[in-house]
PDB file of C-alpha atoms in Angstrom:
ATOM      1  CA  UNK A 325      -5.890  29.326  -6.028  1.00 73.00           C
ATOM      2  CA  UNK A 326      -4.175  28.156  -2.847  1.00 80.00           C
ATOM      3  CA  UNK A 327      -7.080  25.773  -2.146  1.00 93.00           C
ATOM      4  CA  UNK A 328      -7.447  24.811   1.509  1.00 96.00           C
ATOM      5  CA  UNK A 329      -4.611  25.897   3.781  1.00 96.00           C
ATOM      6  CA  UNK A 330      -3.968  24.880   7.374  1.00 97.00           C
ATOM      7  CA  UNK A 331      -1.574  26.259   9.956  1.00 97.00           C
ATOM      8  CA  UNK A 332       0.458  25.199  11.783  1.00 97.00           C
ATOM      9  CA  UNK A 333       1.720  21.995  10.173  1.00 96.00           C
ATOM     10  CA  UNK A 334       2.912  20.630  13.498  1.00 97.00           C
ATOM     11  CA  UNK A 335       2.360  21.679  17.105  1.00 96.00           C
ATOM     12  CA  UNK A 336       3.361  20.399  20.519  1.00 97.00           C
ATOM     13  CA  UNK A 337       1.219  21.440  23.477  1.00 97.00           C
ATOM     14  CA  UNK A 338       1.263  20.751  27.176  1.00 97.00           C
ATOM     15  CA  UNK A 339      -1.861  19.434  28.877  1.00 97.00           C
ATOM     16  CA  UNK A 340      -4.176  22.304  29.724  1.00 97.00           C
ATOM     17  CA  UNK A 341      -2.866  24.727  27.121  1.00 97.00           C
ATOM     18  CA  UNK A 342      -5.216  26.221  24.559  1.00 96.00           C
ATOM     19  CA  UNK A 343      -4.577  26.867  20.907  1.00 96.00           C
ATOM     20  CA  UNK A 344      -6.285  27.575  17.604  1.00 98.00           C
ATOM     21  CA  UNK A 345      -5.808  25.576  14.447  1.00 98.00           C
ATOM     22  CA  UNK A 346      -6.315  27.765  11.410  1.00 98.00           C
ATOM     23  CA  UNK A 347      -8.111  26.756   8.223  1.00 98.00           C
ATOM     24  CA  UNK A 348      -8.744  28.962   5.216  1.00 98.00           C
ATOM     25  CA  UNK A 349     -10.027  28.403   1.686  1.00 97.00           C
ATOM     26  CA  UNK A 350     -10.083  30.722  -1.300  1.00 95.00           C
ATOM     27  CA  UNK A 351     -12.650  28.867  -3.419  1.00 94.00           C
ATOM     28  CA  UNK A 352     -15.731  30.615  -1.979  1.00 93.00           C
ATOM     29  CA  UNK A 353     -16.970  27.311  -0.577  1.00 94.00           C
ATOM     30  CA  UNK A 354     -19.979  27.398   1.701  1.00 93.00           C
ATOM     31  CA  UNK A 355     -19.330  24.073   3.452  1.00 93.00           C
ATOM     32  CA  UNK A 356     -16.315  23.626   5.744  1.00 95.00           C
ATOM     33  CA  UNK A 357     -15.494  20.900   8.216  1.00 95.00           C
ATOM     34  CA  UNK A 358     -12.894  19.675  10.685  1.00 97.00           C
ATOM     35  CA  UNK A 359     -11.857  16.039  11.086  1.00 97.00           C
ATOM     36  CA  UNK A 360      -9.432  14.190  13.258  1.00 97.00           C
ATOM     37  CA  UNK A 361      -7.574  11.101  12.122  1.00 95.00           C
ATOM     38  CA  UNK A 362      -6.256   8.596  14.647  1.00 93.00           C
ATOM     39  CA  UNK A 363      -4.322   5.371  13.979  1.00 86.00           C
ATOM     40  CA  UNK A 364      -6.615   2.449  13.219  1.00 80.00           C
ATOM     41  CA  UNK A 365      -9.678   4.676  12.976  1.00 84.00           C
ATOM     42  CA  UNK A 366     -11.324   6.444  10.096  1.00 86.00           C
ATOM     43  CA  UNK A 367     -11.623  10.193   9.846  1.00 93.00           C
ATOM     44  CA  UNK A 368     -14.087  11.506  12.409  1.00 94.00           C
ATOM     45  CA  UNK A 369     -16.043  14.720  12.084  1.00 94.00           C
ATOM     46  CA  UNK A 370     -15.493  17.279  14.847  1.00 96.00           C
ATOM     47  CA  UNK A 371     -17.509  20.312  13.702  1.00 96.00           C
ATOM     48  CA  UNK A 372     -18.857  21.608  10.442  1.00 94.00           C
ATOM     49  CA  UNK A 373     -20.329  24.764   8.946  1.00 94.00           C
ATOM     50  CA  UNK A 374     -22.714  25.271   6.042  1.00 91.00           C
ATOM     51  CA  UNK A 375     -22.033  28.984   5.790  1.00 92.00           C
ATOM     52  CA  UNK A 376     -20.843  32.077   7.622  1.00 94.00           C
ATOM     53  CA  UNK A 377     -22.450  32.295  11.044  1.00 94.00           C
ATOM     54  CA  UNK A 378     -23.690  28.674  10.985  1.00 94.00           C
ATOM     55  CA  UNK A 379     -21.891  25.825  12.736  1.00 95.00           C
ATOM     56  CA  UNK A 380     -22.917  22.425  14.040  1.00 93.00           C
ATOM     57  CA  UNK A 381     -21.415  19.539  15.950  1.00 94.00           C
ATOM     58  CA  UNK A 382     -20.070  16.388  14.415  1.00 92.00           C
ATOM     59  CA  UNK A 383     -19.284  13.024  15.913  1.00 91.00           C
ATOM     60  CA  UNK A 384     -16.566  14.081  18.385  1.00 95.00           C
ATOM     61  CA  UNK A 385     -17.103  17.769  19.335  1.00 96.00           C
ATOM     62  CA  UNK A 386     -16.145  17.684  23.030  1.00 96.00           C
ATOM     63  CA  UNK A 387     -13.137  19.828  23.863  1.00 96.00           C
ATOM     64  CA  UNK A 388     -13.308  21.809  20.622  1.00 97.00           C
ATOM     65  CA  UNK A 389     -14.955  25.082  19.611  1.00 97.00           C
ATOM     66  CA  UNK A 390     -15.453  26.592  16.174  1.00 97.00           C
ATOM     67  CA  UNK A 391     -16.761  29.793  14.687  1.00 96.00           C
ATOM     68  CA  UNK A 392     -17.400  30.926  11.123  1.00 97.00           C
ATOM     69  CA  UNK A 393     -17.322  34.708  10.897  1.00 96.00           C
ATOM     70  CA  UNK A 394     -16.303  34.732   7.216  1.00 96.00           C
ATOM     71  CA  UNK A 395     -16.787  32.385   4.284  1.00 96.00           C
ATOM     72  CA  UNK A 396     -13.029  31.894   3.980  1.00 97.00           C
ATOM     73  CA  UNK A 397     -11.988  31.002   7.540  1.00 97.00           C
ATOM     74  CA  UNK A 398     -12.981  28.210   9.900  1.00 98.00           C
ATOM     75  CA  UNK A 399     -10.695  28.060  12.958  1.00 98.00           C
ATOM     76  CA  UNK A 400     -10.760  25.175  15.419  1.00 98.00           C
ATOM     77  CA  UNK A 401     -10.068  26.014  19.055  1.00 98.00           C
ATOM     78  CA  UNK A 402      -8.815  23.573  21.643  1.00 96.00           C
ATOM     79  CA  UNK A 403      -9.983  24.968  24.962  1.00 92.00           C
ATOM     80  CA  UNK A 404      -7.790  22.937  27.337  1.00 96.00           C
ATOM     81  CA  UNK A 405      -5.639  20.409  25.516  1.00 96.00           C
ATOM     82  CA  UNK A 406      -5.600  16.792  26.686  1.00 97.00           C
ATOM     83  CA  UNK A 407      -3.358  13.895  25.587  1.00 97.00           C
ATOM     84  CA  UNK A 408      -6.463  12.283  24.012  1.00 96.00           C
ATOM     85  CA  UNK A 409      -6.485  15.149  21.514  1.00 97.00           C
ATOM     86  CA  UNK A 410      -3.150  14.053  20.084  1.00 97.00           C
ATOM     87  CA  UNK A 411      -4.090  13.444  16.471  1.00 97.00           C
ATOM     88  CA  UNK A 412      -3.812  14.662  12.904  1.00 96.00           C
ATOM     89  CA  UNK A 413      -6.420  17.287  12.098  1.00 98.00           C
ATOM     90  CA  UNK A 414      -7.783  17.902   8.612  1.00 97.00           C
ATOM     91  CA  UNK A 415      -9.908  20.746   7.401  1.00 97.00           C
ATOM     92  CA  UNK A 416     -12.056  20.285   4.294  1.00 96.00           C
ATOM     93  CA  UNK A 417     -14.339  22.435   2.190  1.00 95.00           C
ATOM     94  CA  UNK A 418     -16.798  22.098  -0.665  1.00 92.00           C
ATOM     95  CA  UNK A 419     -19.494  23.983  -2.462  1.00 89.00           C
ATOM     96  CA  UNK A 420     -22.778  24.097  -0.619  1.00 75.00           C
ATOM     97  CA  UNK A 421     -23.376  20.385  -0.022  1.00 75.00           C
ATOM     98  CA  UNK A 422     -21.478  17.446   1.485  1.00 70.00           C
ATOM     99  CA  UNK A 423     -22.215  15.540  -1.746  1.00 73.00           C
ATOM    100  CA  UNK A 424     -19.983  17.891  -3.687  1.00 80.00           C
ATOM    101  CA  UNK A 425     -16.282  17.173  -4.193  1.00 88.00           C
ATOM    102  CA  UNK A 426     -14.446  17.633  -0.911  1.00 91.00           C
ATOM    103  CA  UNK A 427     -11.145  19.552  -0.861  1.00 94.00           C
ATOM    104  CA  UNK A 428      -8.844  18.752   2.039  1.00 96.00           C
ATOM    105  CA  UNK A 429      -6.109  20.805   3.635  1.00 96.00           C
ATOM    106  CA  UNK A 430      -2.646  19.297   4.207  1.00 96.00           C
ATOM    107  CA  UNK A 431      -3.335  18.522   7.869  1.00 96.00           C
ATOM    108  CA  UNK A 432      -2.000  19.639  11.249  1.00 97.00           C
ATOM    109  CA  UNK A 433      -0.168  17.116  13.407  1.00 96.00           C
ATOM    110  CA  UNK A 434      -0.830  17.852  17.103  1.00 97.00           C
ATOM    111  CA  UNK A 435       0.990  16.282  20.015  1.00 97.00           C
ATOM    112  CA  UNK A 436      -0.307  16.925  23.526  1.00 97.00           C
ATOM    113  CA  UNK A 437       2.087  15.992  26.313  1.00 97.00           C
TER     114      UNK A 437
ATOM    115  CA  UNK B 474     -20.045  -2.603  14.102  1.00 60.00           C
ATOM    116  CA  UNK B 475     -18.949   0.332  11.962  1.00 76.00           C
ATOM    117  CA  UNK B 476     -21.544   1.738   9.592  1.00 88.00           C
ATOM    118  CA  UNK B 477     -18.915   1.694   6.824  1.00 93.00           C
ATOM    119  CA  UNK B 478     -16.650  -1.295   6.361  1.00 95.00           C
ATOM    120  CA  UNK B 479     -13.800  -1.539   3.880  1.00 96.00           C
ATOM    121  CA  UNK B 480     -12.000  -4.647   2.691  1.00 96.00           C
ATOM    122  CA  UNK B 481      -9.300  -5.596   2.560  1.00 97.00           C
ATOM    123  CA  UNK B 482      -7.583  -3.494   5.223  1.00 95.00           C
ATOM    124  CA  UNK B 483      -4.223  -4.047   3.543  1.00 96.00           C
ATOM    125  CA  UNK B 484      -3.454  -5.092  -0.005  1.00 97.00           C
ATOM    126  CA  UNK B 485      -0.091  -5.736  -1.624  1.00 98.00           C
ATOM    127  CA  UNK B 486       0.152  -6.424  -5.344  1.00 97.00           C
ATOM    128  CA  UNK B 487       2.596  -6.404  -8.215  1.00 98.00           C
ATOM    129  CA  UNK B 488       2.763  -3.641 -10.764  1.00 98.00           C
ATOM    130  CA  UNK B 489       0.271  -4.208 -13.553  1.00 97.00           C
ATOM    131  CA  UNK B 490      -2.268  -6.146 -11.504  1.00 98.00           C
ATOM    132  CA  UNK B 491      -5.982  -5.323 -11.449  1.00 98.00           C
ATOM    133  CA  UNK B 492      -6.946  -4.022  -8.005  1.00 98.00           C
ATOM    134  CA  UNK B 493     -10.349  -4.092  -6.292  1.00 98.00           C
ATOM    135  CA  UNK B 494     -11.147  -2.369  -3.017  1.00 98.00           C
ATOM    136  CA  UNK B 495     -14.560  -2.857  -1.465  1.00 98.00           C
ATOM    137  CA  UNK B 496     -16.804  -0.679   0.677  1.00 98.00           C
ATOM    138  CA  UNK B 497     -19.972  -1.927   2.379  1.00 97.00           C
ATOM    139  CA  UNK B 498     -22.356   0.133   4.453  1.00 94.00           C
ATOM    140  CA  UNK B 499     -25.220  -0.861   6.696  1.00 91.00           C
ATOM    141  CA  UNK B 500     -27.597   2.104   6.382  1.00 85.00           C
ATOM    142  CA  UNK B 501     -29.294   4.032   3.619  1.00 87.00           C
ATOM    143  CA  UNK B 502     -27.099   6.598   1.931  1.00 89.00           C
ATOM    144  CA  UNK B 503     -27.538   9.426  -0.522  1.00 88.00           C
ATOM    145  CA  UNK B 504     -23.927   9.598  -1.735  1.00 90.00           C
ATOM    146  CA  UNK B 505     -20.602   7.814  -1.461  1.00 94.00           C
ATOM    147  CA  UNK B 506     -17.125   9.305  -1.832  1.00 95.00           C
ATOM    148  CA  UNK B 507     -13.846   7.604  -2.636  1.00 97.00           C
ATOM    149  CA  UNK B 508     -10.759   9.422  -1.383  1.00 97.00           C
ATOM    150  CA  UNK B 509      -7.034   8.801  -1.720  1.00 97.00           C
ATOM    151  CA  UNK B 510      -4.564   9.596   1.051  1.00 96.00           C
ATOM    152  CA  UNK B 511      -0.977   9.819  -0.140  1.00 91.00           C
ATOM    153  CA  UNK B 512       1.941   8.483   1.947  1.00 83.00           C
ATOM    154  CA  UNK B 513       2.743  12.107   2.825  1.00 80.00           C
ATOM    155  CA  UNK B 514      -0.717  12.480   4.374  1.00 82.00           C
ATOM    156  CA  UNK B 515      -2.552  14.628   1.837  1.00 90.00           C
ATOM    157  CA  UNK B 516      -6.135  13.609   0.982  1.00 95.00           C
ATOM    158  CA  UNK B 517      -7.697  14.044  -2.454  1.00 95.00           C
ATOM    159  CA  UNK B 518     -11.175  13.267  -3.676  1.00 94.00           C
ATOM    160  CA  UNK B 519     -11.370  10.635  -6.422  1.00 96.00           C
ATOM    161  CA  UNK B 520     -15.080  10.096  -6.997  1.00 94.00           C
ATOM    162  CA  UNK B 521     -18.534  10.959  -5.700  1.00 93.00           C
ATOM    163  CA  UNK B 522     -21.207   8.416  -6.575  1.00 92.00           C
ATOM    164  CA  UNK B 523     -24.923   8.259  -6.004  1.00 90.00           C
ATOM    165  CA  UNK B 524     -25.590   5.517  -8.566  1.00 91.00           C
ATOM    166  CA  UNK B 525     -23.975   3.502 -11.341  1.00 94.00           C
ATOM    167  CA  UNK B 526     -20.365   3.808 -12.348  1.00 96.00           C
ATOM    168  CA  UNK B 527     -17.714   6.459 -12.903  1.00 96.00           C
ATOM    169  CA  UNK B 528     -14.336   6.224 -14.627  1.00 96.00           C
ATOM    170  CA  UNK B 529     -11.323   8.500 -14.484  1.00 95.00           C
ATOM    171  CA  UNK B 530      -8.197   7.282 -16.222  1.00 96.00           C
ATOM    172  CA  UNK B 531      -7.275   3.896 -14.738  1.00 97.00           C
ATOM    173  CA  UNK B 532      -9.704   4.259 -11.849  1.00 97.00           C
ATOM    174  CA  UNK B 533     -13.264   2.938 -11.937  1.00 98.00           C
ATOM    175  CA  UNK B 534     -15.814   3.260  -9.143  1.00 98.00           C
ATOM    176  CA  UNK B 535     -19.118   1.427  -8.993  1.00 97.00           C
ATOM    177  CA  UNK B 536     -21.980   1.448  -6.552  1.00 96.00           C
ATOM    178  CA  UNK B 537     -24.951  -0.863  -5.989  1.00 94.00           C
ATOM    179  CA  UNK B 538     -27.407   0.996  -3.805  1.00 89.00           C
ATOM    180  CA  UNK B 539     -29.677  -2.033  -3.241  1.00 90.00           C
ATOM    181  CA  UNK B 540     -26.773  -4.218  -2.086  1.00 93.00           C
ATOM    182  CA  UNK B 541     -25.222  -1.349  -0.085  1.00 94.00           C
ATOM    183  CA  UNK B 542     -21.849  -1.897  -1.699  1.00 96.00           C
ATOM    184  CA  UNK B 543     -19.298   0.033  -3.700  1.00 98.00           C
ATOM    185  CA  UNK B 544     -16.044  -0.992  -5.340  1.00 98.00           C
ATOM    186  CA  UNK B 545     -13.000   0.940  -6.469  1.00 98.00           C
ATOM    187  CA  UNK B 546     -11.004  -0.695  -9.249  1.00 98.00           C
ATOM    188  CA  UNK B 547      -7.535   0.213 -10.475  1.00 98.00           C
ATOM    189  CA  UNK B 548      -6.444  -1.170 -13.829  1.00 97.00           C
ATOM    190  CA  UNK B 549      -2.767  -1.626 -14.765  1.00 97.00           C
ATOM    191  CA  UNK B 550      -1.666  -0.698 -11.244  1.00 97.00           C
ATOM    192  CA  UNK B 551       1.544   1.278 -10.760  1.00 97.00           C
ATOM    193  CA  UNK B 552       3.739   1.918  -7.710  1.00 96.00           C
ATOM    194  CA  UNK B 553       2.504   5.525  -7.670  1.00 95.00           C
ATOM    195  CA  UNK B 554      -0.986   4.135  -6.859  1.00 96.00           C
ATOM    196  CA  UNK B 555       0.358   3.110  -3.444  1.00 97.00           C
ATOM    197  CA  UNK B 556      -1.789   4.988  -0.942  1.00 97.00           C
ATOM    198  CA  UNK B 557      -4.632   4.588   1.523  1.00 96.00           C
ATOM    199  CA  UNK B 558      -8.035   4.541  -0.170  1.00 98.00           C
ATOM    200  CA  UNK B 559     -10.943   5.758   1.929  1.00 97.00           C
ATOM    201  CA  UNK B 560     -14.672   5.310   1.432  1.00 96.00           C
ATOM    202  CA  UNK B 561     -17.082   7.831   2.979  1.00 95.00           C
ATOM    203  CA  UNK B 562     -20.874   7.971   2.900  1.00 93.00           C
ATOM    204  CA  UNK B 563     -23.561  10.541   3.473  1.00 89.00           C
ATOM    205  CA  UNK B 564     -26.446   8.994   5.360  1.00 83.00           C
ATOM    206  CA  UNK B 565     -29.943   9.567   3.962  1.00 78.00           C
ATOM    207  CA  UNK B 566     -31.274  10.662   7.330  1.00 70.00           C
ATOM    208  CA  UNK B 567     -28.093  12.464   8.258  1.00 64.00           C
ATOM    209  CA  UNK B 568     -27.290  16.122   8.145  1.00 70.00           C
ATOM    210  CA  UNK B 569     -24.365  17.503   6.195  1.00 76.00           C
ATOM    211  CA  UNK B 570     -22.024  14.836   7.533  1.00 85.00           C
ATOM    212  CA  UNK B 571     -19.836  12.082   6.142  1.00 89.00           C
ATOM    213  CA  UNK B 572     -19.137   8.762   7.833  1.00 91.00           C
ATOM    214  CA  UNK B 573     -15.762   7.257   6.910  1.00 93.00           C
ATOM    215  CA  UNK B 574     -14.435   3.766   6.538  1.00 94.00           C
ATOM    216  CA  UNK B 575     -11.103   2.898   8.118  1.00 94.00           C
ATOM    217  CA  UNK B 576      -9.305   2.871   4.791  1.00 95.00           C
ATOM    218  CA  UNK B 577      -7.492   0.288   2.694  1.00 97.00           C
ATOM    219  CA  UNK B 578      -3.716   0.508   2.518  1.00 96.00           C
ATOM    220  CA  UNK B 579      -2.573  -0.401  -0.995  1.00 97.00           C
ATOM    221  CA  UNK B 580       1.055  -1.166  -1.824  1.00 97.00           C
ATOM    222  CA  UNK B 581       2.077  -1.781  -5.422  1.00 97.00           C
ATOM    223  CA  UNK B 582       5.512  -3.331  -5.822  1.00 97.00           C
ATOM    224  CA  UNK B 583       7.516  -2.775  -9.015  1.00 95.00           C
TER     225      UNK B 583
END
């Protein structure tokens, strides 16, 4: 199993550009989530999904969109990048419940100029 | 005030020492996770606790639900244990969400 994969590993954007961060898992996990990690702060939840076709907002959803058309994929879209979205983004997945063991992707480092 | 507080924020110790990292939370929870973030950035799950104590190798995690406190212990610490250790909780009244502490940076010197 590849586990949780994320692409790209690193990206530089200009303010106003849009892009999609990819996340995929091959463990047939129902639960998937996106976090951002900023210096001096803990991981913060952006969006999450409890299954295909079902998504919900986390703590910091503004400026981000998600969709879950398949069990395997959970892309995160930045609609119009801002310097405040410079961060490291992690995708995670688990079997059906947040109380199950969480599996994290390797992260995407995003720099918005 | 953060709902999840970890202490200490930074900890430096010598190889072989017994390490304790603490996590306190201010609200009712249904589960608590301990995670390890390697210097390269990868995050792995160490434990999920809802009560009592769990042990895996040299790592021990305990939780006291009434006192709203959990500890992560490392016995016979080794330089490869150097990492950031993160506590995360699921709130009782919350949806499928985790709230994270800021992490404890542990450095073990040889």
